[in-house]
């Protein structure tokens, strides 16, 4: 019966990872500009970050909920930074000469973890998700048995990893059909970031 917590974790992480976020965009961007293997490195550590966020939300869900409700400046800051980054990418000109990017390509693991862990909307999602599980009589807490917690967090990791891998494979299909990939990626990424910032702003003012 405890095996059901594996599928609950996968489902919850899938719903968390499906909307376009920083990790998703980084995976898409890396797949288009480099390859699937480099993008998968981001997915590996982004999955670890998802587990950390879900664990923290389970441990401090009431405190986190109160913090975000009482400090809207955090959400406004996130929306503003996304808007600035998106605008920069939209109007960024492609350099004529290729610059050295080996340092960045060698730190995909760090990139995936940082983008995954610095993600307030996902943290809020997990607080809400645990509330929904509790309302549906699905008991899950840090006092649950080791097997229950292990299966749940394993499901969270697998769910995040599978969704990001799916984004990468879809991006690979696009890569073979689009010319001037770098320019197109910058503009698409910029537009996506701007859209996310607008959605975030709407959520703030709708509360």
CSV table of C-alpha atoms in Angstrom, one decimal, residues 1-189:
chain,number,residue,atom,x,y,z
A,1,UNK,CA,0.0,0.0,0.0
A,2,UNK,CA,2.9,2.3,0.7
A,3,UNK,CA,3.8,2.1,-3.0
A,4,UNK,CA,1.0,4.5,-3.7
A,5,UNK,CA,3.1,7.3,-2.3
A,6,UNK,CA,5.6,6.8,-5.2
A,7,UNK,CA,2.8,7.6,-7.7
A,8,UNK,CA,1.5,10.5,-5.6
A,9,UNK,CA,5.0,12.0,-5.6
A,10,UNK,CA,5.3,11.5,-9.4
A,11,UNK,CA,1.9,13.1,-10.0
A,12,UNK,CA,2.6,16.0,-7.7
A,13,UNK,CA,6.0,16.7,-9.2
A,14,UNK,CA,4.6,16.4,-12.7
A,15,UNK,CA,2.0,19.1,-12.0
A,16,UNK,CA,4.8,21.2,-10.5
A,17,UNK,CA,7.2,20.8,-13.4
A,18,UNK,CA,4.8,21.1,-16.3
A,19,UNK,CA,4.4,24.9,-16.3
A,20,UNK,CA,7.3,26.7,-17.8
A,21,UNK,CA,9.8,27.8,-15.2
A,22,UNK,CA,13.5,28.6,-15.0
A,23,UNK,CA,14.6,25.0,-15.1
A,24,UNK,CA,12.4,24.1,-18.0
A,25,UNK,CA,13.6,27.1,-20.0
A,26,UNK,CA,17.2,26.3,-19.2
A,27,UNK,CA,16.7,22.7,-20.4
A,28,UNK,CA,15.1,23.9,-23.6
A,29,UNK,CA,17.8,26.5,-24.2
A,30,UNK,CA,20.7,24.1,-23.5
A,31,UNK,CA,19.2,21.4,-25.8
A,32,UNK,CA,18.8,23.8,-28.7
A,33,UNK,CA,22.2,25.5,-28.3
A,34,UNK,CA,24.2,22.4,-27.2
A,35,UNK,CA,22.7,18.9,-26.9
A,36,UNK,CA,20.4,16.6,-24.8
A,37,UNK,CA,23.3,15.3,-22.6
A,38,UNK,CA,24.1,18.8,-21.4
A,39,UNK,CA,20.4,19.5,-20.8
A,40,UNK,CA,20.0,16.3,-18.9
A,41,UNK,CA,22.7,17.4,-16.4
A,42,UNK,CA,20.5,20.4,-15.6
A,43,UNK,CA,17.5,18.0,-15.1
A,44,UNK,CA,19.4,15.8,-12.7
A,45,UNK,CA,20.2,18.5,-10.2
A,46,UNK,CA,16.9,20.4,-10.8
A,47,UNK,CA,15.3,17.1,-9.6
A,48,UNK,CA,17.3,17.2,-6.4
A,49,UNK,CA,16.4,20.8,-5.9
A,50,UNK,CA,12.7,19.9,-6.3
A,51,UNK,CA,13.1,17.2,-3.6
A,52,UNK,CA,14.7,19.8,-1.3
A,53,UNK,CA,11.9,22.3,-1.8
A,54,UNK,CA,9.2,19.7,-1.2
A,55,UNK,CA,11.0,18.5,1.9
A,56,UNK,CA,11.3,22.1,3.2
A,57,UNK,CA,7.6,22.8,2.4
A,58,UNK,CA,6.6,19.6,4.3
A,59,UNK,CA,8.7,20.7,7.3
A,60,UNK,CA,7.7,24.4,7.4
A,61,UNK,CA,4.5,24.7,5.4
A,62,UNK,CA,2.6,27.0,7.8
A,63,UNK,CA,5.6,29.3,8.3
A,64,UNK,CA,6.3,29.5,4.5
A,65,UNK,CA,2.6,30.2,3.7
A,66,UNK,CA,2.5,33.1,6.2
A,67,UNK,CA,5.9,34.5,5.0
A,68,UNK,CA,4.7,34.8,1.4
A,69,UNK,CA,1.3,36.1,2.3
A,70,UNK,CA,2.8,38.8,4.5
A,71,UNK,CA,5.7,39.7,2.2
A,72,UNK,CA,4.4,40.4,-1.2
A,73,UNK,CA,7.7,42.1,-2.1
A,74,UNK,CA,9.3,38.7,-2.6
A,75,UNK,CA,6.8,37.8,-5.3
A,76,UNK,CA,7.1,41.3,-6.8
A,77,UNK,CA,10.9,41.0,-6.9
A,78,UNK,CA,10.7,37.6,-8.7
A,79,UNK,CA,8.2,39.0,-11.3
A,80,UNK,CA,10.4,42.0,-11.9
A,81,UNK,CA,13.6,40.0,-12.3
A,82,UNK,CA,11.9,37.7,-14.8
A,83,UNK,CA,10.6,40.7,-16.7
A,84,UNK,CA,14.1,42.3,-16.9
A,85,UNK,CA,15.7,39.0,-17.9
A,86,UNK,CA,13.1,38.3,-20.6
A,87,UNK,CA,13.4,41.8,-22.0
A,88,UNK,CA,17.2,41.5,-22.1
A,89,UNK,CA,17.0,38.3,-24.1
A,90,UNK,CA,14.4,39.6,-26.5
A,91,UNK,CA,16.5,42.6,-27.5
A,92,UNK,CA,19.9,40.9,-27.2
A,93,UNK,CA,22.0,40.9,-30.4
A,94,UNK,CA,23.8,37.8,-31.4
A,95,UNK,CA,27.6,38.4,-31.2
A,96,UNK,CA,29.5,38.0,-34.4
A,97,UNK,CA,32.4,36.1,-32.8
A,98,UNK,CA,31.8,33.1,-30.6
A,99,UNK,CA,32.9,33.7,-27.0
A,100,UNK,CA,34.3,31.0,-24.8
A,101,UNK,CA,31.5,29.3,-22.9
A,102,UNK,CA,33.3,26.2,-21.5
A,103,UNK,CA,33.0,27.3,-17.9
A,104,UNK,CA,29.3,27.5,-18.2
A,105,UNK,CA,29.0,24.2,-20.1
A,106,UNK,CA,31.0,22.5,-17.3
A,107,UNK,CA,28.6,23.8,-14.6
A,108,UNK,CA,25.3,22.5,-15.8
A,109,UNK,CA,24.8,20.6,-12.6
A,110,UNK,CA,25.2,23.8,-10.6
A,111,UNK,CA,22.9,25.6,-13.0
A,112,UNK,CA,20.2,23.1,-12.6
A,113,UNK,CA,20.3,23.1,-8.8
A,114,UNK,CA,20.4,26.9,-8.4
A,115,UNK,CA,17.6,27.4,-10.9
A,116,UNK,CA,15.6,24.7,-9.1
A,117,UNK,CA,16.2,25.8,-5.6
A,118,UNK,CA,15.7,29.6,-6.1
A,119,UNK,CA,12.1,29.2,-7.1
A,120,UNK,CA,9.5,30.7,-4.7
A,121,UNK,CA,6.5,29.8,-6.8
A,122,UNK,CA,7.4,26.1,-6.7
A,123,UNK,CA,7.8,26.4,-2.9
A,124,UNK,CA,4.4,27.9,-2.6
A,125,UNK,CA,3.0,25.1,-4.9
A,126,UNK,CA,4.3,22.4,-2.5
A,127,UNK,CA,2.8,24.1,0.5
A,128,UNK,CA,-0.6,24.1,-1.4
A,129,UNK,CA,0.0,20.5,-2.6
A,130,UNK,CA,0.5,19.2,0.9
A,131,UNK,CA,-2.6,21.0,2.0
A,132,UNK,CA,-4.6,19.3,-0.7
A,133,UNK,CA,-3.2,15.9,0.2
A,134,UNK,CA,-4.1,16.5,3.8
A,135,UNK,CA,-7.7,17.5,2.9
A,136,UNK,CA,-8.0,14.2,1.0
A,137,UNK,CA,-6.9,12.2,4.0
A,138,UNK,CA,-3.5,11.3,2.5
A,139,UNK,CA,-1.3,11.4,5.6
A,140,UNK,CA,2.2,12.6,5.0
A,141,UNK,CA,4.5,14.2,7.4
A,142,UNK,CA,8.1,14.0,8.6
A,143,UNK,CA,6.8,11.6,11.2
A,144,UNK,CA,5.7,9.1,8.5
A,145,UNK,CA,7.7,5.9,8.1
A,146,UNK,CA,11.0,5.9,6.2
A,147,UNK,CA,9.5,3.8,3.4
A,148,UNK,CA,6.7,6.3,2.9
A,149,UNK,CA,8.9,9.3,2.8
A,150,UNK,CA,11.5,7.6,0.6
A,151,UNK,CA,8.9,6.5,-2.0
A,152,UNK,CA,7.3,9.9,-2.0
A,153,UNK,CA,10.5,11.9,-2.5
A,154,UNK,CA,11.7,9.3,-5.1
A,155,UNK,CA,8.5,10.0,-6.9
A,156,UNK,CA,9.1,13.7,-6.7
A,157,UNK,CA,12.5,13.3,-8.2
A,158,UNK,CA,11.4,11.0,-11.0
A,159,UNK,CA,8.4,13.3,-11.9
A,160,UNK,CA,10.6,16.3,-12.2
A,161,UNK,CA,13.3,14.4,-14.1
A,162,UNK,CA,10.8,12.9,-16.6
A,163,UNK,CA,9.1,16.2,-17.4
A,164,UNK,CA,12.4,18.0,-18.0
A,165,UNK,CA,13.6,15.2,-20.1
A,166,UNK,CA,10.4,15.4,-22.1
A,167,UNK,CA,10.9,19.1,-22.7
A,168,UNK,CA,14.4,18.3,-23.9
A,169,UNK,CA,13.2,15.7,-26.4
A,170,UNK,CA,10.6,18.1,-27.8
A,171,UNK,CA,13.3,20.8,-28.1
A,172,UNK,CA,15.4,18.4,-30.0
A,173,UNK,CA,12.7,18.0,-32.6
A,174,UNK,CA,12.5,21.8,-32.9
A,175,UNK,CA,16.2,22.1,-33.2
A,176,UNK,CA,16.3,20.1,-36.5
A,177,UNK,CA,13.5,22.3,-38.0
A,178,UNK,CA,14.6,25.8,-37.1
A,179,UNK,CA,17.4,27.8,-38.7
A,180,UNK,CA,19.4,30.4,-36.7
A,181,UNK,CA,18.7,28.5,-33.5
A,182,UNK,CA,20.6,30.8,-31.1
A,183,UNK,CA,18.7,34.0,-32.1
A,184,UNK,CA,15.4,32.1,-32.1
A,185,UNK,CA,16.1,30.6,-28.7
A,186,UNK,CA,17.0,34.0,-27.1
A,187,UNK,CA,13.8,35.5,-28.4
A,188,UNK,CA,11.6,32.6,-27.4
A,189,UNK,CA,13.2,32.4,-24.0
